[in-house]
C-alpha atoms as one frame of an Amber mdcrd trajectory, in Angstrom:
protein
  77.662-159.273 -57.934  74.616-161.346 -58.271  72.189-158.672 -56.299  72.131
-156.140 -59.004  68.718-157.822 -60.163  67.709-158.222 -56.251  66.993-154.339
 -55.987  63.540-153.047 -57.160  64.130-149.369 -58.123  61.149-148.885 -59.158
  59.493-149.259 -55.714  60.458-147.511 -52.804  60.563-151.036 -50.849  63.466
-151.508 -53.637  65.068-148.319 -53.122  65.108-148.380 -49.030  66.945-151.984
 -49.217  69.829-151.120 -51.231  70.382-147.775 -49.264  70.201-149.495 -46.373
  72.452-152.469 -47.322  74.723-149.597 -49.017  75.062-147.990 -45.241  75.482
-151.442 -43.157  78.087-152.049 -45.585  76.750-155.557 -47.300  77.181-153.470
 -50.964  80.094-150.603 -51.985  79.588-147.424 -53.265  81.002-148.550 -56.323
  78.950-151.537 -56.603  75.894-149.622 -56.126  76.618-146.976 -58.456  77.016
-150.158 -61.215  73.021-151.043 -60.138  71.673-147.411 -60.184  73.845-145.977
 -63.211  70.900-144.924 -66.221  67.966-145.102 -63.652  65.666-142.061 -63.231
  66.483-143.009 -59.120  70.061-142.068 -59.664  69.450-138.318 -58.100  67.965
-139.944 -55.040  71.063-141.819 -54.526  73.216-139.158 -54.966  71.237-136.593
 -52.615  71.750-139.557 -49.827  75.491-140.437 -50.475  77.256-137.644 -52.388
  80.798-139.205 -53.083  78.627-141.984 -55.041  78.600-139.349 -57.777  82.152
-139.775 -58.859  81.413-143.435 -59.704  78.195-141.775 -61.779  79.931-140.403
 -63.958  82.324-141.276 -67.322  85.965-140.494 -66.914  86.603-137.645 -70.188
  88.528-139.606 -71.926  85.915-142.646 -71.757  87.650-145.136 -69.917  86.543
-147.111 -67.609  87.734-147.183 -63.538
């Protein structure tokens, strides 16, 4: 996806549009898990849409989904 450099997380403008275009559907949880994973925001994502958390984190054996 080209967006993932369309989303300002450092600004809560930033933040606001991808949670918004995470609930009208226009990005996956997935997708946005991909553009939040390493941020210090990632909490704030998770406290919003809980089952983004599985995407958060590395399978044990350090594969990828």
């Amino acid at each position: 996806m080209d967006a993932y450099y369309d989303y300002d997380l450092d600004s809560d403008r930033g933040r606001n549009v991808l949670v918004l275009d995470i609930k009208m559907g226009h990005v996956e949880m997935k997708v946005a898990a991909d553009i939040i994973k390493g941020h210090p925001c990632a909490d704030e994502f998770t406290d919003i849409f809980p089952d983004m958390a599985q995407y958060l984190q590395e399978p044990p054996d350090g594969t990828h989904r």
